[in-house]
Amino acid sequence: MNSDRVMEGSAQAPHRSLFNALGVTSEERKKPMIGIVSSYNEIVPGHMNLDKITEAVRLGVAEAGGFPVVFPAIAVCDGIAMGHIGMKYSLVTRDLIADSTECMVKAHAFDALVMIPNCDKNVPGLLMAAARVNIPTIFVSGGAMLAGNVGGKKRSLSSIFEAVGAYEAGKINADELLEFEENVCPTCGSCSGMYTANSMNCLTEAIGMGLKGNGTIPAVYSARIRLAKQAGYKIMELLEKNIRPRDILTKEAFENALSVDMALGCSTNTMLHLPAIAHEAGVELDMEYCNAISDRTPNLCHLAPAGGDHIEDLNAAGGIYAVMKELSKKDLLHLDLITATGKTVRENIESAMNLNPEVIRPIDNPFMASGGIAVLKGNLAPDTAVVKRSAVLPEMMKHEGPARVFDCEEDAIAAIKGGKINPGDVVIIRYEGPKGGPGMREMLNPTSAIVGMGLDKTVALITDGRFSGASRGAAIGHVSPEAALGGPIAFIKEGDIIEIDIPANTLNIRISDEELEARRKEWKPQPPKVQDGYLLRYASMVQSANKGAILVAKNTD
């Protein structure tokens, strides 16, 4: 076992003396040492219950014959970080989480791991770490928040951001805004729609790294505690069978995850995280290949913000396995892959049932014939751009309009809330990419302001930044190359006509190649907006969004 390096032999007497200092008994030292990576903290609502999940995992590991050892992972609450400099520190934590977990695992010779994430960057960060260290690993998330209730309707976090836009537009008063504020987030857990956290928790289950229910059992359900104990039991089986993350995280498993992604209508942030996880697993995930999967995969769910259903409804309808069972009816999944259950995908979903065809549409009656996410290309995005197609209104699937150009998010929000954006406009927010931000901020504030002010049927937003899973509308992000790298988005001028054709997967500026080249020659790079600390180091190492915003020691762009 790995832990023999710190447990066995005369040379390890100093190591054992330090375990003595921890209160570890000689009986415990003879057992496999199982690292439990807990993202518990008191600032993220999705993580405030992870102490209970962690204790349940500890009990499961100990009962199954392991020696459980807990250590932490950091977390940023995207909602609290939204709309100020804090959002620059969200995506960048994904790599800090992966790096710090690698350090802890390698330094202390763990035999296996149970990962306990819940929110946006913890899930992919810990999946990246799992693929990197490649010892038996299983995930159990903290679970989803229950939906709130305002005016007799289920509500979620996106509702309050949109309510702010409605308030700014004079459509609701201060008391109505307060009602949203006090009721949209009623419990602990990852925010209740198909936002990034829940998208990644669901895809962890779909890709085979979590047990049934990992993505959908609400945080406040006792079934979540039982699941955590079961994960503790299961890691000992995975260790005995030597089933490792790279045995599970194959190319075919990523294809399964993408198919489920398209069926669920997940956050566009999955298009950043899946390539980054695949990179750590030694799998190449071509962004353009996502369209091929999307073209053949129907969209079966319309969860908030795309529709009125929430994670609790998906759970009651049969969860991720029921969605996968529907997809399997059209041979859209690889079924003979091993998973962290110790069984194959086929065995996992064999008894799954769709208990609510209104929440999980049958495969022959989908919401849309194609998947929830589309990858766009064109002279505005020569590499790629990404849109959550399932959250775009039909009238905005094709759109042409004049560019309204802003070099930062704050200027765009001021213009939107100041009534300076007109129906038909295309808002361009640039220099907010991985390198230009630095940190690739989410744009939930401007998209919510557009929706709240009633402009979502006529106004599109395009950025080299990214969007919260709570964003809806014609919101196109991850434009690559980004402005800071001299991508064409840097050359757009006020009033240029932008052509969006989501069904055709195209995104263009209506100017000639000669004019575009002339603007390229005139363009001058901008220095990073942050000139110190971690963000400056991050900007020097981060790759383009279409490569998953991964870090390399030296840029190759």
PDB file of N, CA and C in Angstrom, residues 149-152 160 173-184:
ATOM      1  N   ASN A 149     -39.655  29.852  -2.674  1.00  0.00           N
ATOM      2  CA  ASN A 149     -41.032  30.091  -3.101  1.00  0.00           C
ATOM      3  C   ASN A 149     -41.348  31.571  -2.967  1.00  0.00           C
ATOM      4  N   VAL A 150     -41.698  32.192  -4.085  1.00  0.00           N
ATOM      5  CA  VAL A 150     -42.116  33.593  -4.094  1.00  0.00           C
ATOM      6  C   VAL A 150     -43.374  33.688  -4.938  1.00  0.00           C
ATOM      7  N   GLY A 151     -44.410  34.219  -4.364  1.00  0.00           N
ATOM      8  CA  GLY A 151     -45.662  34.368  -5.102  1.00  0.00           C
ATOM      9  C   GLY A 151     -46.270  33.059  -5.525  1.00  0.00           C
ATOM     10  N   GLY A 152     -46.036  32.005  -4.741  1.00  0.00           N
ATOM     11  CA  GLY A 152     -46.604  30.701  -5.064  1.00  0.00           C
ATOM     12  C   GLY A 152     -45.869  29.952  -6.145  1.00  0.00           C
ATOM     13  N   ILE A 160     -33.419  36.085  -8.016  1.00  0.00           N
ATOM     14  CA  ILE A 160     -33.095  37.314  -7.295  1.00  0.00           C
ATOM     15  C   ILE A 160     -32.220  38.226  -8.138  1.00  0.00           C
ATOM     16  N   ASN A 173     -41.276  46.876  -6.833  1.00  0.00           N
ATOM     17  CA  ASN A 173     -40.867  47.836  -5.811  1.00  0.00           C
ATOM     18  C   ASN A 173     -39.916  47.194  -4.808  1.00  0.00           C
ATOM     19  N   ALA A 174     -39.482  47.987  -3.838  1.00  0.00           N
ATOM     20  CA  ALA A 174     -38.485  47.522  -2.867  1.00  0.00           C
ATOM     21  C   ALA A 174     -39.011  46.372  -2.025  1.00  0.00           C
ATOM     22  N   ASP A 175     -40.292  46.394  -1.669  1.00  0.00           N
ATOM     23  CA  ASP A 175     -40.858  45.309  -0.867  1.00  0.00           C
ATOM     24  C   ASP A 175     -40.880  44.004  -1.652  1.00  0.00           C
ATOM     25  N   GLU A 176     -41.184  44.089  -2.939  1.00  0.00           N
ATOM     26  CA  GLU A 176     -41.193  42.887  -3.773  1.00  0.00           C
ATOM     27  C   GLU A 176     -39.780  42.338  -3.949  1.00  0.00           C
ATOM     28  N   LEU A 177     -38.807  43.229  -4.095  1.00  0.00           N
ATOM     29  CA  LEU A 177     -37.419  42.785  -4.179  1.00  0.00           C
ATOM     30  C   LEU A 177     -37.004  42.091  -2.891  1.00  0.00           C
ATOM     31  N   LEU A 178     -37.422  42.641  -1.744  1.00  0.00           N
ATOM     32  CA  LEU A 178     -37.086  42.041  -0.451  1.00  0.00           C
ATOM     33  C   LEU A 178     -37.703  40.649  -0.316  1.00  0.00           C
ATOM     34  N   GLU A 179     -38.908  40.461  -0.860  1.00  0.00           N
ATOM     35  CA  GLU A 179     -39.535  39.140  -0.792  1.00  0.00           C
ATOM     36  C   GLU A 179     -38.693  38.104  -1.531  1.00  0.00           C
ATOM     37  N   PHE A 180     -38.163  38.476  -2.696  1.00  0.00           N
ATOM     38  CA  PHE A 180     -37.246  37.583  -3.402  1.00  0.00           C
ATOM     39  C   PHE A 180     -36.004  37.319  -2.554  1.00  0.00           C
ATOM     40  N   GLU A 181     -35.422  38.390  -2.027  1.00  0.00           N
ATOM     41  CA  GLU A 181     -34.185  38.293  -1.256  1.00  0.00           C
ATOM     42  C   GLU A 181     -34.320  37.315  -0.099  1.00  0.00           C
ATOM     43  N   GLU A 182     -35.475  37.312   0.553  1.00  0.00           N
ATOM     44  CA  GLU A 182     -35.645  36.514   1.762  1.00  0.00           C
ATOM     45  C   GLU A 182     -36.114  35.089   1.498  1.00  0.00           C
ATOM     46  N   ASN A 183     -36.481  34.768   0.257  1.00  0.00           N
ATOM     47  CA  ASN A 183     -37.118  33.472   0.024  1.00  0.00           C
ATOM     48  C   ASN A 183     -36.521  32.604  -1.074  1.00  0.00           C
ATOM     49  N   VAL A 184     -35.594  33.122  -1.887  1.00  0.00           N
ATOM     50  CA  VAL A 184     -35.123  32.302  -3.016  1.00  0.00           C
ATOM     51  C   VAL A 184     -34.098  31.244  -2.599  1.00  0.00           C
TER      52      VAL A 184
END
